[in-house]
Tab-separated table of C-alpha atoms in Angstrom:
chain	number	residue	atom	x	y	z
A	1	UNK	CA	-14.731	-0.959	104.640
A	2	UNK	CA	-12.815	-2.976	102.066
A	3	UNK	CA	-9.572	-1.285	101.052
A	4	UNK	CA	-6.965	-2.354	98.544
A	5	UNK	CA	-3.946	-0.081	98.172
A	6	UNK	CA	-1.371	-0.752	95.478
A	7	UNK	CA	2.183	0.570	95.578
A	8	UNK	CA	5.473	0.170	93.777
A	9	UNK	CA	4.692	1.689	90.406
A	10	UNK	CA	7.602	3.699	88.973
A	11	UNK	CA	9.418	4.438	85.736
A	12	UNK	CA	11.663	1.497	84.814
A	13	UNK	CA	13.928	0.858	81.867
A	14	UNK	CA	13.149	-1.807	79.264
A	15	UNK	CA	14.402	-5.165	80.425
A	16	UNK	CA	14.173	-4.114	84.039
A	17	UNK	CA	12.321	-5.584	86.997
A	18	UNK	CA	9.804	-4.276	89.481
A	19	UNK	CA	7.773	-5.576	92.405
A	20	UNK	CA	4.274	-4.293	93.033
A	21	UNK	CA	2.474	-4.651	96.358
A	22	UNK	CA	-1.174	-4.512	97.350
A	23	UNK	CA	-2.152	-3.978	100.987
A	24	UNK	CA	-5.598	-5.260	101.918
A	25	UNK	CA	-7.783	-4.261	104.844
A	26	UNK	CA	-11.414	-4.309	105.924
A	27	UNK	CA	-12.068	-7.934	105.022
A	28	UNK	CA	-10.792	-11.424	105.780
A	29	UNK	CA	-7.956	-11.551	103.278
A	30	UNK	CA	-7.497	-15.304	103.312
A	31	UNK	CA	-11.160	-15.839	102.349
A	32	UNK	CA	-10.451	-14.258	98.979
A	33	UNK	CA	-8.728	-15.087	95.744
A	34	UNK	CA	-6.692	-12.147	94.480
A	35	UNK	CA	-5.967	-10.887	90.995
A	36	UNK	CA	-3.882	-8.362	89.145
A	37	UNK	CA	-5.596	-6.534	86.289
A	38	UNK	CA	-3.860	-3.914	84.171
A	39	UNK	CA	-4.907	-1.078	81.911
A	40	UNK	CA	-2.614	0.669	79.479
A	41	UNK	CA	-3.242	4.436	79.455
A	42	UNK	CA	-6.373	5.148	77.416
A	43	UNK	CA	-6.934	1.445	76.732
A	44	UNK	CA	-9.088	-1.388	78.038
A	45	UNK	CA	-8.742	-3.750	80.973
A	46	UNK	CA	-6.566	-6.868	80.764
A	47	UNK	CA	-6.609	-9.657	83.344
A	48	UNK	CA	-3.027	-10.522	84.354
A	49	UNK	CA	-2.911	-13.147	87.082
A	50	UNK	CA	-4.831	-15.028	89.774
A	51	UNK	CA	-3.843	-16.602	93.079
A	52	UNK	CA	-6.407	-18.352	95.315
A	53	UNK	CA	-6.529	-17.877	99.065
A	54	UNK	CA	-4.020	-20.631	99.747
A	55	UNK	CA	-1.790	-20.178	96.707
A	56	UNK	CA	-2.530	-23.762	95.669
A	57	UNK	CA	-2.579	-22.871	91.983
A	58	UNK	CA	-1.628	-19.802	90.009
A	59	UNK	CA	-2.687	-18.664	86.560
A	60	UNK	CA	-1.271	-16.039	84.229
A	61	UNK	CA	-2.296	-14.355	81.015
A	62	UNK	CA	-0.202	-15.549	78.087
A	63	UNK	CA	1.184	-12.006	77.694
A	64	UNK	CA	3.018	-12.198	81.040
A	65	UNK	CA	3.609	-15.919	81.512
A	66	UNK	CA	7.233	-16.661	82.331
A	67	UNK	CA	7.975	-13.038	83.202
A	68	UNK	CA	5.607	-12.173	86.041
A	69	UNK	CA	5.143	-13.966	89.380
A	70	UNK	CA	2.168	-13.441	91.655
A	71	UNK	CA	2.398	-14.226	95.357
A	72	UNK	CA	0.655	-13.422	98.618
A	73	UNK	CA	1.391	-13.287	102.314
A	74	UNK	CA	-1.796	-13.885	104.282
A	75	UNK	CA	-0.042	-13.027	107.555
A	76	UNK	CA	0.562	-9.524	106.176
A	77	UNK	CA	-2.711	-9.217	104.224
A	78	UNK	CA	-0.625	-8.486	101.164
A	79	UNK	CA	-0.485	-9.404	97.493
A	80	UNK	CA	2.565	-9.023	95.276
A	81	UNK	CA	3.493	-9.033	91.604
A	82	UNK	CA	7.122	-9.554	90.630
A	83	UNK	CA	7.614	-8.261	87.110
A	84	UNK	CA	10.750	-9.162	85.111
A	85	UNK	CA	11.936	-8.520	81.551
A	86	UNK	CA	9.669	-5.510	81.270
A	87	UNK	CA	8.854	-4.057	77.880
A	88	UNK	CA	6.988	-0.999	76.643
A	89	UNK	CA	3.875	-3.154	76.282
A	90	UNK	CA	3.800	-3.559	80.068
A	91	UNK	CA	3.258	0.159	80.633
A	92	UNK	CA	-0.073	0.340	82.420
A	93	UNK	CA	-1.997	1.025	85.574
A	94	UNK	CA	-1.913	-2.151	87.637
A	95	UNK	CA	-4.940	-2.859	89.821
A	96	UNK	CA	-5.268	-5.518	92.463
A	97	UNK	CA	-8.749	-6.981	92.755
A	98	UNK	CA	-10.440	-9.419	95.125
A	99	UNK	CA	-12.824	-12.292	94.438
A	100	UNK	CA	-14.722	-14.156	97.148
A	101	UNK	CA	-13.801	-17.847	97.100
A	102	UNK	CA	-15.643	-19.810	94.421
A	103	UNK	CA	-16.895	-16.696	92.652
A	104	UNK	CA	-15.974	-15.552	89.186
A	105	UNK	CA	-15.967	-11.780	89.364
A	106	UNK	CA	-13.943	-8.988	90.937
A	107	UNK	CA	-15.950	-7.457	93.748
A	108	UNK	CA	-13.361	-5.005	95.088
A	109	UNK	CA	-10.614	-3.056	93.361
A	110	UNK	CA	-7.707	-0.892	94.408
A	111	UNK	CA	-7.020	2.520	92.900
A	112	UNK	CA	-4.122	1.257	90.827
A	113	UNK	CA	-0.419	2.011	90.534
A	114	UNK	CA	1.225	3.208	87.317
A	115	UNK	CA	4.135	1.304	85.827
A	116	UNK	CA	5.940	3.084	82.997
A	117	UNK	CA	8.544	1.204	80.983
A	118	UNK	CA	10.713	3.722	79.192
A	119	UNK	CA	14.344	4.534	78.576
B	1	UNK	CA	-7.484	-15.324	74.194
B	2	UNK	CA	-9.019	-12.434	72.204
B	3	UNK	CA	-10.878	-9.620	73.912
B	4	UNK	CA	-14.652	-9.787	73.907
B	5	UNK	CA	-16.243	-7.438	71.378
B	6	UNK	CA	-18.196	-4.416	72.602
B	7	UNK	CA	-19.445	-1.368	70.683
B	8	UNK	CA	-17.050	1.515	70.988
B	9	UNK	CA	-19.749	3.900	72.176
B	10	UNK	CA	-23.474	4.205	72.896
B	11	UNK	CA	-25.459	7.242	73.866
B	12	UNK	CA	-28.881	8.215	75.114
B	13	UNK	CA	-30.825	11.045	76.652
B	14	UNK	CA	-31.663	11.155	80.350
B	15	UNK	CA	-34.474	8.733	81.116
B	16	UNK	CA	-33.869	6.609	78.044
B	17	UNK	CA	-32.501	3.075	77.966
B	18	UNK	CA	-29.259	1.928	76.390
B	19	UNK	CA	-27.978	-1.595	75.843
B	20	UNK	CA	-24.349	-2.618	75.527
B	21	UNK	CA	-23.538	-5.911	73.844
B	22	UNK	CA	-20.569	-8.144	74.622
B	23	UNK	CA	-19.813	-10.841	72.057
B	24	UNK	CA	-17.482	-13.727	72.678
B	25	UNK	CA	-17.319	-17.405	71.818
B	26	UNK	CA	-18.472	-20.737	73.170
B	27	UNK	CA	-15.180	-20.863	75.094
B	28	UNK	CA	-16.017	-17.837	77.196
B	29	UNK	CA	-19.372	-16.001	77.194
B	30	UNK	CA	-21.282	-18.916	75.702
B	31	UNK	CA	-19.613	-21.546	77.827
B	32	UNK	CA	-20.156	-20.177	81.315
B	33	UNK	CA	-22.762	-18.144	83.212
B	34	UNK	CA	-19.938	-16.090	84.662
B	35	UNK	CA	-20.203	-12.785	82.840
B	36	UNK	CA	-19.670	-9.638	84.886
B	37	UNK	CA	-19.876	-5.939	84.070
B	38	UNK	CA	-17.773	-3.071	85.400
B	39	UNK	CA	-18.293	0.694	85.351
B	40	UNK	CA	-15.250	2.941	85.212
B	41	UNK	CA	-15.316	6.710	85.540
B	42	UNK	CA	-12.271	8.643	84.280
B	43	UNK	CA	-9.293	8.290	86.589
B	44	UNK	CA	-11.145	5.862	88.848
B	45	UNK	CA	-10.994	2.142	89.546
B	46	UNK	CA	-13.548	-0.153	87.943
B	47	UNK	CA	-16.692	-0.927	89.942
B	48	UNK	CA	-18.669	-4.164	89.781
B	49	UNK	CA	-22.187	-3.570	88.434
B	50	UNK	CA	-23.455	-7.037	87.447
B	51	UNK	CA	-22.130	-10.541	88.088
B	52	UNK	CA	-23.065	-14.069	87.067
B	53	UNK	CA	-24.767	-12.630	83.951
B	54	UNK	CA	-27.705	-10.944	85.693
B	55	UNK	CA	-27.116	-10.507	89.430
B	56	UNK	CA	-26.588	-7.098	91.015
B	57	UNK	CA	-24.365	-6.421	94.030
B	58	UNK	CA	-26.013	-4.598	96.877
B	59	UNK	CA	-26.000	-0.878	96.301
B	60	UNK	CA	-26.164	-1.049	92.522
B	61	UNK	CA	-29.393	0.520	91.245
B	62	UNK	CA	-31.911	-1.809	89.633
B	63	UNK	CA	-31.661	0.370	86.526
B	64	UNK	CA	-28.716	-1.853	85.641
B	65	UNK	CA	-29.635	-5.285	84.319
B	66	UNK	CA	-27.750	-8.060	82.576
B	67	UNK	CA	-28.673	-10.911	80.282
B	68	UNK	CA	-27.112	-13.444	77.941
B	69	UNK	CA	-28.087	-15.273	74.790
B	70	UNK	CA	-25.666	-17.719	73.245
B	71	UNK	CA	-22.255	-16.110	72.892
B	72	UNK	CA	-23.507	-12.565	73.512
B	73	UNK	CA	-24.107	-10.909	76.865
B	74	UNK	CA	-25.828	-7.558	77.313
B	75	UNK	CA	-25.983	-4.801	79.910
B	76	UNK	CA	-29.034	-2.542	79.854
B	77	UNK	CA	-29.179	0.764	81.662
B	78	UNK	CA	-32.772	1.915	82.043
B	79	UNK	CA	-33.746	5.433	83.034
B	80	UNK	CA	-30.332	6.776	82.067
B	81	UNK	CA	-28.882	9.344	84.473
B	82	UNK	CA	-26.014	11.791	84.109
B	83	UNK	CA	-23.859	9.840	86.563
B	84	UNK	CA	-24.106	6.760	84.343
B	85	UNK	CA	-21.764	8.415	81.848
B	86	UNK	CA	-18.658	6.227	82.046
B	87	UNK	CA	-16.798	3.384	80.377
B	88	UNK	CA	-18.272	-0.095	80.769
B	89	UNK	CA	-16.426	-3.381	80.443
B	90	UNK	CA	-17.770	-6.899	80.307
B	91	UNK	CA	-15.703	-9.808	81.544
B	92	UNK	CA	-16.082	-13.555	81.181
B	93	UNK	CA	-14.540	-16.518	82.930
B	94	UNK	CA	-12.795	-18.715	80.368
B	95	UNK	CA	-11.833	-21.809	82.300
B	96	UNK	CA	-8.930	-22.504	84.564
B	97	UNK	CA	-5.784	-21.723	82.650
B	98	UNK	CA	-6.662	-18.554	80.769
B	99	UNK	CA	-9.109	-17.639	83.501
B	100	UNK	CA	-10.649	-14.314	82.431
B	101	UNK	CA	-11.093	-12.117	79.374
B	102	UNK	CA	-12.391	-8.549	79.314
B	103	UNK	CA	-14.371	-6.794	76.629
B	104	UNK	CA	-12.997	-3.951	74.544
B	105	UNK	CA	-14.991	-1.402	76.515
B	106	UNK	CA	-17.918	0.893	75.692
B	107	UNK	CA	-18.179	4.581	76.396
B	108	UNK	CA	-21.682	5.553	77.473
B	109	UNK	CA	-22.561	9.180	76.812
B	110	UNK	CA	-25.588	10.858	78.342
B	111	UNK	CA	-26.748	13.478	75.889
């Protein structure tokens, strides 16, 4: 069974930093591209970032470019999101999601971790 | 990249059909056959319902169908059931750098 489990969501002050993790199991992790998608409470989904299986390229939404860094460790079946210069607009549930290589949809999702940016 | 436009809400009685539209531009919905649809129940993670405009993952009932015409994609739920009450989001690939854009979301209510 495919499982994605996010962790690391906490309350952080504006301007602060945070690192989210996503532990994957039940599938061959390095056959999949991985994404972060976020959802502000009561709002819609927003794609955040993508990293392919080998990390050969990385893409970010304009809203996080220059502040967030996605990475992965295939030896640990783990995905990460380093978040810097956080603002209130970054308050959201952060989901990790998996895409089979050369597909353009998110076929598995984690349950999400809540990041709250507040003083 | 602006969010794709979806109706805020649609509703129908059990057994009826509802259709949710998802309008974008030639840079996203109209430019690629890579539209997907996700169902999200309150407090839950999104679930893939349709991919590549009209394909269904295994396990998704054939009551769910997708289509596209020009810059507008659609999700139709036929034979509406109580468990279909949820939020639905479309998503389109937009090319390499911006990658993906989601729709604004539609709440489906089963009357």
